[in-house]
GROMACS .gro file of C-alpha atoms in nm:
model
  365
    1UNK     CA    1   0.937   9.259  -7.421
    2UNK     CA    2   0.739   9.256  -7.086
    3UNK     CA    3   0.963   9.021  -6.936
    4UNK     CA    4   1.265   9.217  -7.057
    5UNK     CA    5   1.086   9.537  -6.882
    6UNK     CA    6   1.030   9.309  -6.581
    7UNK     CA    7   1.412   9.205  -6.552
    8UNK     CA    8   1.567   9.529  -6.584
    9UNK     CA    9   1.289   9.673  -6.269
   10UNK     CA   10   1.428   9.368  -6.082
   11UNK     CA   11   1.784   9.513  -6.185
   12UNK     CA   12   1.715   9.844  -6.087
   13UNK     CA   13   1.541   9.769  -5.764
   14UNK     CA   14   1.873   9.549  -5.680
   15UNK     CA   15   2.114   9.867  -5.757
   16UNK     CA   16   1.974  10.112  -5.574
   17UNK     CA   17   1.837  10.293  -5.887
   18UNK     CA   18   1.459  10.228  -5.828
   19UNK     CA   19   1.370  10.207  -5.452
   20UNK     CA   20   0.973  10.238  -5.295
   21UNK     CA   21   1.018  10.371  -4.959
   22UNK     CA   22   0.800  10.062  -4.804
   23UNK     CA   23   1.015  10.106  -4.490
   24UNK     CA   24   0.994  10.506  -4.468
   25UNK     CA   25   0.587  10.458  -4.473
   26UNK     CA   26   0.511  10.202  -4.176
   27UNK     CA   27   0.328  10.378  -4.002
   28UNK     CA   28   0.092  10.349  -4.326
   29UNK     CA   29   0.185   9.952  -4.303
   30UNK     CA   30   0.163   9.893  -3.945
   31UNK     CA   31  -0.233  10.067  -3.970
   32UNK     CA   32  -0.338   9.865  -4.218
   33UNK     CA   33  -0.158   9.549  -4.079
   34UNK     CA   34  -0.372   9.678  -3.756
   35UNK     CA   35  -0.699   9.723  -3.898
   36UNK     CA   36  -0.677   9.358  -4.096
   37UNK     CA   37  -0.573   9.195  -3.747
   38UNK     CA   38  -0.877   9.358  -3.525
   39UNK     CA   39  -1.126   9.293  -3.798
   40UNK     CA   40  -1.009   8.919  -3.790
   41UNK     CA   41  -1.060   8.888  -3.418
   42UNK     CA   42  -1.415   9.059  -3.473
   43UNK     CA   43  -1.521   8.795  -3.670
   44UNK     CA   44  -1.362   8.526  -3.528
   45UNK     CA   45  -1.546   8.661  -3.189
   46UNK     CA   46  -1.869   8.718  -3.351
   47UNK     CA   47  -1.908   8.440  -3.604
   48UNK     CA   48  -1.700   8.229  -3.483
   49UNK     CA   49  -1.489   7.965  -3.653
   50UNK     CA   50  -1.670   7.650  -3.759
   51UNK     CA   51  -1.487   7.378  -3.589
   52UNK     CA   52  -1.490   7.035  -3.754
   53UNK     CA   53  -1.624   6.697  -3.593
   54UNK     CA   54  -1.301   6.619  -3.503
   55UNK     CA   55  -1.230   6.911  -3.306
   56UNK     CA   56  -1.578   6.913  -3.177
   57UNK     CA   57  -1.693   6.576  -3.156
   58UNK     CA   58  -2.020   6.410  -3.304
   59UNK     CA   59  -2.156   6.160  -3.556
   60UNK     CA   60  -2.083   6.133  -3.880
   61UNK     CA   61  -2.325   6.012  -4.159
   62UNK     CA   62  -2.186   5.972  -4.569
   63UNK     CA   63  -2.405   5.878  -4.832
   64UNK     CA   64  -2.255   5.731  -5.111
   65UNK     CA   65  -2.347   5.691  -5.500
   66UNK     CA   66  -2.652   5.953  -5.463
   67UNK     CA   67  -2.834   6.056  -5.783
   68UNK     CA   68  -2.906   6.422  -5.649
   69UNK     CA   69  -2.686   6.612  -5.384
   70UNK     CA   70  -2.921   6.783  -5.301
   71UNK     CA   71  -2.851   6.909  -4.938
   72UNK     CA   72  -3.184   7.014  -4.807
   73UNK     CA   73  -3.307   6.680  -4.867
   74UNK     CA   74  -2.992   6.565  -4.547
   75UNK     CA   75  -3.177   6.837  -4.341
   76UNK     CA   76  -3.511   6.740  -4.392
   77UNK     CA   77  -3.437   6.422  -4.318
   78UNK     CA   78  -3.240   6.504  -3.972
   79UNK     CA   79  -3.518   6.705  -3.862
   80UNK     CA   80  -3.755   6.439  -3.859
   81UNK     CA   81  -3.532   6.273  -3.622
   82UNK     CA   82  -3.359   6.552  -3.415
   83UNK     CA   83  -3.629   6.858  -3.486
   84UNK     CA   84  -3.379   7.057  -3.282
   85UNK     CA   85  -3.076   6.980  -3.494
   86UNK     CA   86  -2.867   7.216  -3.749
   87UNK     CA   87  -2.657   6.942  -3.952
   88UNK     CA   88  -2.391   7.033  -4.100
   89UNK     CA   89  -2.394   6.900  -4.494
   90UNK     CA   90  -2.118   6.876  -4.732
   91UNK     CA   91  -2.091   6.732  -5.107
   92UNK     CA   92  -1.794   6.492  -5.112
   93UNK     CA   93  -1.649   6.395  -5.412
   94UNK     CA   94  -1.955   6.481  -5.632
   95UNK     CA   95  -2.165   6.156  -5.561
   96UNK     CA   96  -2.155   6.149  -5.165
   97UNK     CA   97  -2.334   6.376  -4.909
   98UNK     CA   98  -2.174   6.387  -4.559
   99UNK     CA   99  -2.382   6.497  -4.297
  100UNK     CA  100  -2.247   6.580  -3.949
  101UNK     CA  101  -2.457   6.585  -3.594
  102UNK     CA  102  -2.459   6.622  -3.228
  103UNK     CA  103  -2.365   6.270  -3.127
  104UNK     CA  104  -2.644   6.059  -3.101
  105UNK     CA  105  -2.801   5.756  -2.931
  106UNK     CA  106  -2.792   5.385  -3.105
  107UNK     CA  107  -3.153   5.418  -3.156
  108UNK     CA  108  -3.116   5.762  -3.296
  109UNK     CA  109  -2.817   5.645  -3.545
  110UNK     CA  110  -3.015   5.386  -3.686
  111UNK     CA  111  -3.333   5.602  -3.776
  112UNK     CA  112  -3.114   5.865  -3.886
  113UNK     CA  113  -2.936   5.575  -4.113
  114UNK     CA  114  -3.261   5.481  -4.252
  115UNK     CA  115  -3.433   5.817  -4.317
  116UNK     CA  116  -3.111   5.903  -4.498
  117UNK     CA  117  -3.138   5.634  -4.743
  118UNK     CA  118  -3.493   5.695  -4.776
  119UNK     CA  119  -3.433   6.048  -4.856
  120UNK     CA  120  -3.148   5.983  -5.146
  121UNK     CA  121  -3.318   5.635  -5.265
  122UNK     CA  122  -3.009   5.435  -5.207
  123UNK     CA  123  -3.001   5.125  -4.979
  124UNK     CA  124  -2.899   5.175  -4.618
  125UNK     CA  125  -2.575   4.977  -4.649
  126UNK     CA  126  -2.474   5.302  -4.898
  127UNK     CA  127  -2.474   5.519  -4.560
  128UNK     CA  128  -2.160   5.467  -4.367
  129UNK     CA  129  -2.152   5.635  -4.016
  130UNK     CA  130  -1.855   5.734  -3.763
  131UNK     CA  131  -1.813   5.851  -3.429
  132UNK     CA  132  -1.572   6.118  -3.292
  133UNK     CA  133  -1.607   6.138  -2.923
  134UNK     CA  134  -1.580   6.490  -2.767
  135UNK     CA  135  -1.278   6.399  -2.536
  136UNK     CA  136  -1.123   6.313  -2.899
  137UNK     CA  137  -1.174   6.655  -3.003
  138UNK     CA  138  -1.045   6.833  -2.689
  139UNK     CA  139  -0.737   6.594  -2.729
  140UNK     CA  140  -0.724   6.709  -3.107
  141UNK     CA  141  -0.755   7.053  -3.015
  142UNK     CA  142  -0.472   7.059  -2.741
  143UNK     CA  143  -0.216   6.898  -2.972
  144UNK     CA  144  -0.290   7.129  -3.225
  145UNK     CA  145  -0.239   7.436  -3.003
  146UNK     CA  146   0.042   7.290  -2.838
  147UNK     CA  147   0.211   7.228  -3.233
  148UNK     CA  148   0.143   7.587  -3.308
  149UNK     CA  149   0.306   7.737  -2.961
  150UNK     CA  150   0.618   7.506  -2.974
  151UNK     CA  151   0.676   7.579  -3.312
  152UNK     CA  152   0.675   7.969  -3.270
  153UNK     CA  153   0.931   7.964  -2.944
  154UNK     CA  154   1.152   7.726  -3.143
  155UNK     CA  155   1.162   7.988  -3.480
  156UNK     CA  156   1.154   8.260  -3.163
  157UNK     CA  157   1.514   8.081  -3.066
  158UNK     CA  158   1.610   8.029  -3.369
  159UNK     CA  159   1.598   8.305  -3.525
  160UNK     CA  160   1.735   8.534  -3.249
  161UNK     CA  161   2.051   8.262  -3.254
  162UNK     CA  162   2.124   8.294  -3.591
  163UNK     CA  163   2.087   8.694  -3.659
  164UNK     CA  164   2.229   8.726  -3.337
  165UNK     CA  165   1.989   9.032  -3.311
  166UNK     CA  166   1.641   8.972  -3.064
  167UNK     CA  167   1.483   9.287  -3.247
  168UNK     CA  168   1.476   9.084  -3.550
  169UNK     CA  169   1.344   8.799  -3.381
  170UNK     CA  170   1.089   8.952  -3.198
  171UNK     CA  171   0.903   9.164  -3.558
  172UNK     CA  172   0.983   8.802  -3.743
  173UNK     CA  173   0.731   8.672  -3.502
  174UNK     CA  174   0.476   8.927  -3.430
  175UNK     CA  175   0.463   8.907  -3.809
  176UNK     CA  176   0.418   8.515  -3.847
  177UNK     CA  177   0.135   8.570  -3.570
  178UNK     CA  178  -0.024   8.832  -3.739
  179UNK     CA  179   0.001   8.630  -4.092
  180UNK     CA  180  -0.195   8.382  -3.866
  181UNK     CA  181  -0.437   8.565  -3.677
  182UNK     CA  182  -0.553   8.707  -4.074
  183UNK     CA  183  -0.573   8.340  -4.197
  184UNK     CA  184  -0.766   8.247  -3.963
  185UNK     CA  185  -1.007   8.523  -3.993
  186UNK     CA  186  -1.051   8.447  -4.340
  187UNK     CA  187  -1.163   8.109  -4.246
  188UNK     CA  188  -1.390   8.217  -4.027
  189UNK     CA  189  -1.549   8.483  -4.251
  190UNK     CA  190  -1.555   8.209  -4.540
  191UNK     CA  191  -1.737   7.988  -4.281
  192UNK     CA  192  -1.539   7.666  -4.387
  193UNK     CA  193  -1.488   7.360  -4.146
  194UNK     CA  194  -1.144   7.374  -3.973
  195UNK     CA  195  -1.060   7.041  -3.998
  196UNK     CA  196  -0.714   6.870  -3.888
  197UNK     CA  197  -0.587   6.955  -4.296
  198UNK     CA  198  -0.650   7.323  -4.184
  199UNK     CA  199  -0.419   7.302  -3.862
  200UNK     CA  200  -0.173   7.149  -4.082
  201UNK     CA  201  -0.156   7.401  -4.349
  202UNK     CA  202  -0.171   7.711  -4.087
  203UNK     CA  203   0.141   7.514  -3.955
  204UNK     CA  204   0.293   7.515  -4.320
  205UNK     CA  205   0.205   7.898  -4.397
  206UNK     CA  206   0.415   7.925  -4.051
  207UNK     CA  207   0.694   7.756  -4.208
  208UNK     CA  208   0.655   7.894  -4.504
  209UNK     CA  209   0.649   8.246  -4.373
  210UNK     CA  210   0.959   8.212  -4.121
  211UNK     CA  211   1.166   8.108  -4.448
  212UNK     CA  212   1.050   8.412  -4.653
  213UNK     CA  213   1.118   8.660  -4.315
  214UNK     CA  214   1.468   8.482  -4.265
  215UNK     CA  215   1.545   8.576  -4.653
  216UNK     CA  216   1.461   8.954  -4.622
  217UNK     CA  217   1.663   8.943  -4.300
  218UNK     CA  218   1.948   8.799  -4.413
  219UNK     CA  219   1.954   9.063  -4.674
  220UNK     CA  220   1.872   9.336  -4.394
  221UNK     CA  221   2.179   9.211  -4.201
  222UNK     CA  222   2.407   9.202  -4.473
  223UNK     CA  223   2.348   9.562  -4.579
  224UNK     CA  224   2.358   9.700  -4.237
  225UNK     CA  225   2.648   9.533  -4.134
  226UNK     CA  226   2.905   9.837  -4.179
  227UNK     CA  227   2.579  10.124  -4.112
  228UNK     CA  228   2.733  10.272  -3.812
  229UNK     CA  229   3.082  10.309  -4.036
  230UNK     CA  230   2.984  10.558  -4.292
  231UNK     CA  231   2.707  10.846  -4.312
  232UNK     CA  232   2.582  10.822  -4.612
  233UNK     CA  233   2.287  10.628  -4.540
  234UNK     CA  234   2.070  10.519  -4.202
  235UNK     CA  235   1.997  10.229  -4.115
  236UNK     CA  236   1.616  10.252  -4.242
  237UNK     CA  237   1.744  10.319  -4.549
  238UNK     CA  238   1.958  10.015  -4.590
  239UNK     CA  239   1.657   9.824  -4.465
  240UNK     CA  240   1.468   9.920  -4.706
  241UNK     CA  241   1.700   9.872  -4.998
  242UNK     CA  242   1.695   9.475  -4.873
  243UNK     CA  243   1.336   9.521  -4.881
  244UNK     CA  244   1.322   9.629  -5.253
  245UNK     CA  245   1.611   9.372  -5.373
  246UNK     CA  246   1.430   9.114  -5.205
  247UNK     CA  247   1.086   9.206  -5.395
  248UNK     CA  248   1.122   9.055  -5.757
  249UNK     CA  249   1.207   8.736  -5.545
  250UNK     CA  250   0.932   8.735  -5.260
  251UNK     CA  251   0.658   8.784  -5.614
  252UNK     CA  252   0.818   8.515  -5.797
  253UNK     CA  253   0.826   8.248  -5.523
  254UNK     CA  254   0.510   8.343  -5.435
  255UNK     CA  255   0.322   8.320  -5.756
  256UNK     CA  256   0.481   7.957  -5.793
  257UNK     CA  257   0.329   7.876  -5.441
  258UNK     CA  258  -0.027   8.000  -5.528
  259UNK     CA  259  -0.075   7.908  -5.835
  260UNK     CA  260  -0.065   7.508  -5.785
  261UNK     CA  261  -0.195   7.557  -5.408
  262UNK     CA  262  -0.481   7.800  -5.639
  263UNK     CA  263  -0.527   7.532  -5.903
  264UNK     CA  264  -0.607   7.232  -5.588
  265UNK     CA  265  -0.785   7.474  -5.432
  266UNK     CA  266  -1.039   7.520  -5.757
  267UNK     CA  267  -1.058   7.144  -5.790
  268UNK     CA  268  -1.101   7.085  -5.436
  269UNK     CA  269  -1.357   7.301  -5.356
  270UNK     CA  270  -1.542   7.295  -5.711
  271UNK     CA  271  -1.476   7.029  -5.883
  272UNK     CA  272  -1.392   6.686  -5.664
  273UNK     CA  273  -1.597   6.872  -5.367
  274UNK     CA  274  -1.293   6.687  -5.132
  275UNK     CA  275  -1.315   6.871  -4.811
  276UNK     CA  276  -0.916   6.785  -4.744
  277UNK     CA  277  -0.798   6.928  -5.016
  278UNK     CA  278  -1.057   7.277  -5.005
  279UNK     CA  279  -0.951   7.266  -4.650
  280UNK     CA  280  -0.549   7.254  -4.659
  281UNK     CA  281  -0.549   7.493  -5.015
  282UNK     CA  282  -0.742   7.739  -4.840
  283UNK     CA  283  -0.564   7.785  -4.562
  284UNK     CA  284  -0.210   7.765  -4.778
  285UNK     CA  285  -0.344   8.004  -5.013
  286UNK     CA  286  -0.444   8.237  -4.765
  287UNK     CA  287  -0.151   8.179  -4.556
  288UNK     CA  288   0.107   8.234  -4.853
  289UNK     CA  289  -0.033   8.536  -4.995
  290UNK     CA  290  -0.061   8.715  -4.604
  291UNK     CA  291   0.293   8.562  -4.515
  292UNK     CA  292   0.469   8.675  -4.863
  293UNK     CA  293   0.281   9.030  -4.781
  294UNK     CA  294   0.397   9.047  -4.416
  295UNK     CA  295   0.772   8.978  -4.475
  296UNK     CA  296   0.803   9.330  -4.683
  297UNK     CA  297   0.537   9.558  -4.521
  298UNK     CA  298   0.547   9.453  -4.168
  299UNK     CA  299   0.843   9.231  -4.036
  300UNK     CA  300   1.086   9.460  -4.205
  301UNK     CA  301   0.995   9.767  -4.126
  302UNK     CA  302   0.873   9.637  -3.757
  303UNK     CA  303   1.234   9.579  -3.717
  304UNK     CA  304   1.380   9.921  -3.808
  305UNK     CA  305   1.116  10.074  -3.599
  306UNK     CA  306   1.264   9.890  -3.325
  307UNK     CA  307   1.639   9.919  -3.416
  308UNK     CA  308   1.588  10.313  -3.405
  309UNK     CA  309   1.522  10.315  -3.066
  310UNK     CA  310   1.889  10.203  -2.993
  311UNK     CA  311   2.069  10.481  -2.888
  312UNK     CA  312   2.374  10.378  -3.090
  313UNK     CA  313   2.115  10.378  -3.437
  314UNK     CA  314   1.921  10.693  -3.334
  315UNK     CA  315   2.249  10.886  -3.315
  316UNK     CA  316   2.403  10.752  -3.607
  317UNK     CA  317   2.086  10.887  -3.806
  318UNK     CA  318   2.071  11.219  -3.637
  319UNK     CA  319   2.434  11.239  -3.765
  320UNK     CA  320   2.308  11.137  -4.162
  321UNK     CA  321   2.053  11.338  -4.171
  322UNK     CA  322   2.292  11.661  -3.989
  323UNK     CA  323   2.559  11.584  -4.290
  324UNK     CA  324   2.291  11.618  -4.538
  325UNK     CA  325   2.171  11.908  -4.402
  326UNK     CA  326   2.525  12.058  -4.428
  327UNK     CA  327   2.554  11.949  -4.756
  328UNK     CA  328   2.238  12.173  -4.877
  329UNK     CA  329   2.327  12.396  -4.694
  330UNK     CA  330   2.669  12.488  -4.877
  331UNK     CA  331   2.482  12.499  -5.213
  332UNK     CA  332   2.434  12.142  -5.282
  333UNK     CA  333   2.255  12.106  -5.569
  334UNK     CA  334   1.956  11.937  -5.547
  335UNK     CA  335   2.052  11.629  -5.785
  336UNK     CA  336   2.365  11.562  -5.639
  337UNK     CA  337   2.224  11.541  -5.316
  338UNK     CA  338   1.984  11.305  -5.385
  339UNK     CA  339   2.262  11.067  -5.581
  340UNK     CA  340   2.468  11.137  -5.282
  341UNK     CA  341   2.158  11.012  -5.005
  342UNK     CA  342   2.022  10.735  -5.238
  343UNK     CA  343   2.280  10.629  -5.539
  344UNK     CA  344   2.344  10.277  -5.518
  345UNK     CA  345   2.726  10.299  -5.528
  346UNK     CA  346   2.609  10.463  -5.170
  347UNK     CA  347   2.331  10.233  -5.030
  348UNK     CA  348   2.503   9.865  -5.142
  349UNK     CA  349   2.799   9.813  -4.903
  350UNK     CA  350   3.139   9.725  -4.997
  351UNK     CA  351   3.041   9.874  -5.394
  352UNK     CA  352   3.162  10.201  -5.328
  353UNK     CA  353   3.523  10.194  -5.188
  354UNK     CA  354   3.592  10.546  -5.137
  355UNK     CA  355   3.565  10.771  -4.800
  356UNK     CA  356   3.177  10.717  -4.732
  357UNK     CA  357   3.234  10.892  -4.400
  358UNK     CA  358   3.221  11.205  -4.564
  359UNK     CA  359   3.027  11.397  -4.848
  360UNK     CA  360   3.162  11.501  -5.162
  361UNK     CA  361   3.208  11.841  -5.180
  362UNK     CA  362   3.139  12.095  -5.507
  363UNK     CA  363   3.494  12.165  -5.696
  364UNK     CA  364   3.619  12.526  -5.617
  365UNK     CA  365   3.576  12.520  -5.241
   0.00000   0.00000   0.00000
């Protein structure tokens, strides 16, 4: 029964004969979209985010097939080497304790080898160590940065191309960099490592959130395609009918994204304690939910906001709203009006094949 009930709101919000006006409120959109993206860079500013040892640089110390995992036992035992230290200590896998420092001398590595072992009571061949230089890490870094930028100028091109409209191009990517800039202030607040698995599922999220923008666009285009024929509707108004036939299928791709990327996630980070997998699903998880969000309450509605400043659009809606007006005004009554402004024989193009550059008029006159 519920799914029959969800079906026939997913047929009504394709017809026309449900509609939530996401476009008509972005103002409400673009504040909260505002307020999410400031509060990321505050804590990315002030906390910081926590930059793995390959980004970084450092030593690395694992210590396999421990009986406890115990993590203050890894600081205790830095400290009495490097007093001045604050190691960074992960569970991996459930029976192995990785412990990340500064980088350190030979004499240092071996002591801190030893009073590892001696601290988890396994033999010092159990502790395996590995070094990531810091020129490493800038390279790391540089690539990384260099991924992200090429990859938004090529969906930047891309997409302006193929809708043949920059407007669209331009709130597709302010969007994807805002789904970003919220990601990554989730990381940061969580405090996890961002580890190479991170930079490759931001990169994903990017992907994944250019294909769901390009889906609500192509809808966008298709209804607005014959806007400035008719004046029935505006142009934010056909918007935001793609907007609400496109909903039903943003949720249900979405909650088949998150829920396996949810279900690694769980045994990533609680179960298997695999900082590659916590580290990817986090950031995919994140990244989905933000980029599924963005497509209908920012990108959207970004681009009508900047469509409306076209001369050509602004008149054309000064003229739909003007007929309406007339339309009231010669005793309209108040239910045909609002089947004539938002029926969807009206708001779906090519559905209604009669003279949509004009109203219907009441009998008798």
């Amino acid at each position: 029964m519920a799914r029959m009930r969800f079906a026939q709101w997913g047929n009504d919000l394709y017809t026309g004969r449900r509609s939530y006006p996401i476009v008509q409120r972005r103002k409400r959109w673009f504040t909260i979209v505002g307020i999410l993206a400031v509060a990321s860079i505050a804590v990315i500013l002030i906390k910081g985010l926590t930059l793995g040892i390959d980004f970084r640089g450092g030593t690395e110390f694992t210590v396999n097939d421990v009986a406890s995992t115990e993590q203050q036992v890894a600081i205790d035992a830095v400290h009495e080497v490097l007093p001045d230290e604050e190691p960074r200590v992960a569970i991996v896998g459930g029976s192995a304790v990785r412990v990340q420092t500064e980088t350190v001398t030979p004499e240092q590595e071996a002591a801190l080898v030893t009073g590892l072992a001696t601290a988890y009571d396994v033999d010092e061949s159990a502790v395996t160590t590995s070094f990531v230089g810091p020129t490493w890490g800038a390279g790391v870094s540089m690539r990384a940065l260099w991924g992200t930028v090429v990859f938004v100028v090529a969906a930047a091109l891309f997409m302006a191309v193929y809708f043949r409209a920059w407007r669209m191009s331009v709130a597709a990517i302010v969007a994807m960099l805002a789904d970003l800039l919220i990601s990554a202030g989730v990381y940061a607040a969580i405090g996890w490592e961002v580890t190479p698995s991170t930079i490759i599922g931001f990169l994903t999220i990017l992907g994944f959130s250019l294909y769901d923008k390009m889906v609500v666009f192509d809808k966008v285009r298709e209804n607005t395609a014959d806007v400035l024929t008719q004046t029935r509707s505006t142009y934010a108004e056909r918007a935001n009918l793609a907007v609400n036939q496109t909903l039903v299928r943003s949720i249900n791709t979405s909650v088949v994204a998150l829920l396996p990327v949810a279900s690694i996630l769980f045994v990533g980070a609680f179960l298997l304690g695999a900082g590659t997998l916590r580290d990817l699903s986090l950031s995919l998880f994140v990244g989905i939910a933000v980029g599924a969000a963005s497509s209908l309450f920012l990108a959207t509605p970004l681009d009508v906001a900047l469509r409306e400043r076209e001369p050509k659009i602004a008149a054309h809606t000064k003229a739909v709203l003007a007929e309406r007006a007339g339309l009231v005004a010669e005793g309209g009554h108040e239910a045909e009006v609002a089947a004539y402004t938002t029926g969807s024989a009206q708001l779906i193009p090519g559905q209604h094949q009669g003279n949509q550059a004009q109203p219907r008029r009441k009998r008798g006159r």
